[in-house]
């Protein structure tokens, strides 16, 4: 490194060396200040990054918790879907069994319905005959009641007429008796 010191009797010129050292010291002090400033900036950046890292860690923890929740829900949904699939298969087997039983019951029911319809037809015929008989008996009864009402009405009219005649005759008798006594 050739700095360009002047030569003197005992080596290099002392003033040149001191000036060089002072200049080097100033450069290194400036460089040291610059580097210290960079260190401070880097420390600040590290603090910021550490704070961001803590935020990321807490966000990561929240995301992991949410992921666990979603995973648990997924597992639960998976179990439910498997159970639903099993239930579907059981329900399908039950439906086939019910359909077979329903067909058998329908045949039995149809036979019973035919028997009941035959019984209903017989009952209908018997009720029609009974209705005709009741209608005839009712007509006979109504005719007899009408005759009785007519007879009672006639008797009432005769009684009313007789009462009117009896009053008239009683008045005439009293008038005659009053005439005879007078």
CSV table of C-alpha atoms in Angstrom, one decimal:
chain,number,residue,atom,x,y,z
A,1,UNK,CA,0.0,0.0,0.0
A,2,UNK,CA,1.7,3.0,-1.2
A,3,UNK,CA,0.3,6.1,0.4
A,4,UNK,CA,2.9,8.5,-0.6
A,5,UNK,CA,4.7,9.3,2.7
A,6,UNK,CA,7.6,11.7,2.3
A,7,UNK,CA,10.9,10.4,3.6
A,8,UNK,CA,12.7,11.9,6.5
A,9,UNK,CA,15.9,11.2,8.4
A,10,UNK,CA,14.4,8.6,10.7
A,11,UNK,CA,12.0,7.1,8.2
A,12,UNK,CA,8.8,8.6,7.1
A,13,UNK,CA,7.7,12.1,7.7
A,14,UNK,CA,5.8,12.2,11.0
A,15,UNK,CA,3.4,14.8,9.9
A,16,UNK,CA,2.4,12.7,6.8
A,17,UNK,CA,1.9,9.6,9.0
A,18,UNK,CA,-0.2,11.6,11.5
A,19,UNK,CA,-2.2,13.2,8.7
A,20,UNK,CA,-2.7,9.8,7.2
A,21,UNK,CA,-3.7,8.2,10.5
A,22,UNK,CA,-6.1,11.1,11.2
A,23,UNK,CA,-7.5,10.9,7.8
A,24,UNK,CA,-7.8,7.1,8.1
A,25,UNK,CA,-9.3,7.6,11.5
A,26,UNK,CA,-11.9,10.0,10.1
A,27,UNK,CA,-12.7,7.7,7.3
A,28,UNK,CA,-13.0,4.7,9.6
A,29,UNK,CA,-15.1,6.8,12.1
A,30,UNK,CA,-17.3,7.9,9.2
A,31,UNK,CA,-17.5,4.2,8.1
A,32,UNK,CA,-18.0,3.1,11.7
A,33,UNK,CA,-20.9,5.7,12.1
A,34,UNK,CA,-22.3,4.6,8.8
A,35,UNK,CA,-22.0,0.9,9.8
A,36,UNK,CA,-23.5,1.7,13.3
A,37,UNK,CA,-26.3,3.5,11.6
A,38,UNK,CA,-26.8,0.5,9.3
A,39,UNK,CA,-26.7,-1.7,12.5
A,40,UNK,CA,-29.3,0.5,14.1
A,41,UNK,CA,-31.4,0.3,10.9
A,42,UNK,CA,-30.9,-3.4,10.8
A,43,UNK,CA,-31.8,-3.7,14.5
A,44,UNK,CA,-34.9,-1.7,13.8
A,45,UNK,CA,-35.7,-3.8,10.8
A,46,UNK,CA,-35.1,-7.0,12.9
A,47,UNK,CA,-37.4,-5.7,15.6
A,48,UNK,CA,-40.0,-4.9,13.0
A,49,UNK,CA,-39.5,-8.3,11.3
A,50,UNK,CA,-39.7,-10.0,14.8
A,51,UNK,CA,-43.0,-8.2,15.5
A,52,UNK,CA,-44.2,-9.2,12.1
A,53,UNK,CA,-43.0,-12.8,12.8
A,54,UNK,CA,-44.9,-12.7,16.0
A,55,UNK,CA,-48.0,-11.5,14.1
A,56,UNK,CA,-47.4,-14.3,11.6
A,57,UNK,CA,-47.0,-16.8,14.4
A,58,UNK,CA,-50.3,-15.8,16.0
A,59,UNK,CA,-52.0,-15.7,12.6
A,60,UNK,CA,-50.4,-19.1,11.9
A,61,UNK,CA,-51.8,-20.4,15.2
A,62,UNK,CA,-55.2,-19.0,14.3
A,63,UNK,CA,-55.0,-20.6,10.9
A,64,UNK,CA,-53.9,-23.9,12.4
A,65,UNK,CA,-56.8,-23.8,14.9
A,66,UNK,CA,-59.2,-23.0,12.0
A,67,UNK,CA,-57.6,-25.8,9.9
A,68,UNK,CA,-58.0,-28.2,12.8
A,69,UNK,CA,-61.6,-27.1,13.1
A,70,UNK,CA,-62.2,-27.6,9.4
A,71,UNK,CA,-60.4,-30.9,9.5
A,72,UNK,CA,-62.6,-32.0,12.4
A,73,UNK,CA,-65.7,-30.9,10.6
A,74,UNK,CA,-64.4,-32.7,7.5
A,75,UNK,CA,-63.9,-35.9,9.5
A,76,UNK,CA,-67.4,-35.5,11.1
A,77,UNK,CA,-69.0,-34.9,7.6
A,78,UNK,CA,-67.1,-37.9,6.3
A,79,UNK,CA,-68.4,-40.1,9.2
A,80,UNK,CA,-71.9,-38.7,8.6
A,81,UNK,CA,-71.8,-39.4,4.9
A,82,UNK,CA,-70.7,-42.9,5.6
A,83,UNK,CA,-73.5,-43.3,8.1
A,84,UNK,CA,-76.0,-41.8,5.6
A,85,UNK,CA,-74.7,-44.2,3.0
A,86,UNK,CA,-75.3,-47.2,5.3
A,87,UNK,CA,-78.7,-45.8,6.3
A,88,UNK,CA,-79.5,-45.4,2.6
A,89,UNK,CA,-78.6,-49.1,1.9
A,90,UNK,CA,-80.7,-50.2,4.9
A,91,UNK,CA,-83.6,-48.0,3.9
A,92,UNK,CA,-83.4,-49.3,0.4
A,93,UNK,CA,-83.5,-52.9,1.7
A,94,UNK,CA,-86.4,-52.0,4.0
A,95,UNK,CA,-88.2,-50.3,1.1
A,96,UNK,CA,-87.9,-53.5,-1.0
A,97,UNK,CA,-89.2,-55.5,1.9
A,98,UNK,CA,-92.1,-53.1,2.5
A,99,UNK,CA,-93.0,-53.1,-1.2
A,100,UNK,CA,-93.1,-56.9,-1.2
A,101,UNK,CA,-95.2,-57.0,1.9
A,102,UNK,CA,-97.4,-54.2,0.4
A,103,UNK,CA,-98.0,-56.2,-2.7
A,104,UNK,CA,-99.0,-59.3,-0.6
A,105,UNK,CA,-101.2,-57.1,1.6
A,106,UNK,CA,-102.8,-55.5,-1.5
A,107,UNK,CA,-103.7,-58.9,-2.8
A,108,UNK,CA,-105.2,-60.0,0.5
A,109,UNK,CA,-107.0,-56.6,0.7
A,110,UNK,CA,-108.4,-56.9,-2.8
A,111,UNK,CA,-109.8,-60.4,-1.9
A,112,UNK,CA,-111.4,-59.0,1.2
A,113,UNK,CA,-112.8,-56.0,-0.6
A,114,UNK,CA,-114.4,-58.3,-3.2
A,115,UNK,CA,-116.0,-60.3,-0.3
A,116,UNK,CA,-117.1,-57.0,1.3
A,117,UNK,CA,-118.5,-55.7,-2.0
A,118,UNK,CA,-120.5,-58.9,-2.4
A,119,UNK,CA,-121.8,-58.6,1.1
A,120,UNK,CA,-122.6,-54.9,0.4
A,121,UNK,CA,-124.6,-55.9,-2.7
A,122,UNK,CA,-126.6,-58.5,-0.7
A,123,UNK,CA,-127.2,-55.9,2.1
A,124,UNK,CA,-128.3,-53.4,-0.5
A,125,UNK,CA,-130.8,-55.8,-2.0
A,126,UNK,CA,-132.1,-56.7,1.5
A,127,UNK,CA,-132.3,-53.0,2.4
A,128,UNK,CA,-134.2,-52.2,-0.8
A,129,UNK,CA,-136.7,-54.9,0.0
A,130,UNK,CA,-136.9,-53.7,3.6
A,131,UNK,CA,-137.4,-50.1,2.4
A,132,UNK,CA,-140.2,-51.2,0.1
A,133,UNK,CA,-141.9,-53.0,3.0
A,134,UNK,CA,-141.4,-50.1,5.3
A,135,UNK,CA,-142.7,-47.7,2.7
A,136,UNK,CA,-145.8,-49.9,2.3
A,137,UNK,CA,-146.3,-50.1,6.1
A,138,UNK,CA,-145.7,-46.4,6.4
A,139,UNK,CA,-148.3,-45.6,3.6
A,140,UNK,CA,-150.8,-47.9,5.4
A,141,UNK,CA,-150.0,-46.2,8.7
A,142,UNK,CA,-150.4,-42.8,7.1
A,143,UNK,CA,-153.7,-43.8,5.6
A,144,UNK,CA,-155.0,-45.0,8.9
A,145,UNK,CA,-153.7,-42.0,10.7
A,146,UNK,CA,-155.3,-39.7,8.1
A,147,UNK,CA,-158.6,-41.6,8.5
A,148,UNK,CA,-158.3,-41.3,12.3
A,149,UNK,CA,-157.5,-37.6,12.1
A,150,UNK,CA,-160.4,-37.1,9.7
A,151,UNK,CA,-162.7,-39.0,12.1
A,152,UNK,CA,-161.4,-37.0,15.0
A,153,UNK,CA,-161.9,-33.8,13.1
A,154,UNK,CA,-165.4,-34.8,12.2
A,155,UNK,CA,-166.2,-35.7,15.8
A,156,UNK,CA,-164.8,-32.4,16.9
A,157,UNK,CA,-167.0,-30.5,14.4
A,158,UNK,CA,-170.0,-32.5,15.5
A,159,UNK,CA,-169.2,-31.9,19.2
A,160,UNK,CA,-168.7,-28.2,18.5
A,161,UNK,CA,-172.0,-28.1,16.6
A,162,UNK,CA,-173.8,-30.0,19.3
A,163,UNK,CA,-172.4,-27.6,22.0
A,164,UNK,CA,-173.6,-24.7,19.9
A,165,UNK,CA,-177.0,-26.2,19.5
A,166,UNK,CA,-177.2,-27.1,23.2
A,167,UNK,CA,-176.4,-23.5,24.1
A,168,UNK,CA,-179.0,-22.3,21.7
A,169,UNK,CA,-181.5,-24.8,23.0
A,170,UNK,CA,-180.6,-23.9,26.6
A,171,UNK,CA,-181.2,-20.2,25.9
A,172,UNK,CA,-184.5,-21.0,24.2
A,173,UNK,CA,-185.5,-23.2,27.1
A,174,UNK,CA,-184.5,-20.4,29.6
A,175,UNK,CA,-186.4,-17.9,27.6
A,176,UNK,CA,-189.5,-20.1,27.5
A,177,UNK,CA,-189.2,-20.9,31.1
A,178,UNK,CA,-188.8,-17.2,31.8
A,179,UNK,CA,-191.9,-16.6,29.7
A,180,UNK,CA,-193.9,-19.2,31.5
A,181,UNK,CA,-192.9,-17.9,34.9
A,182,UNK,CA,-193.7,-14.5,34.0
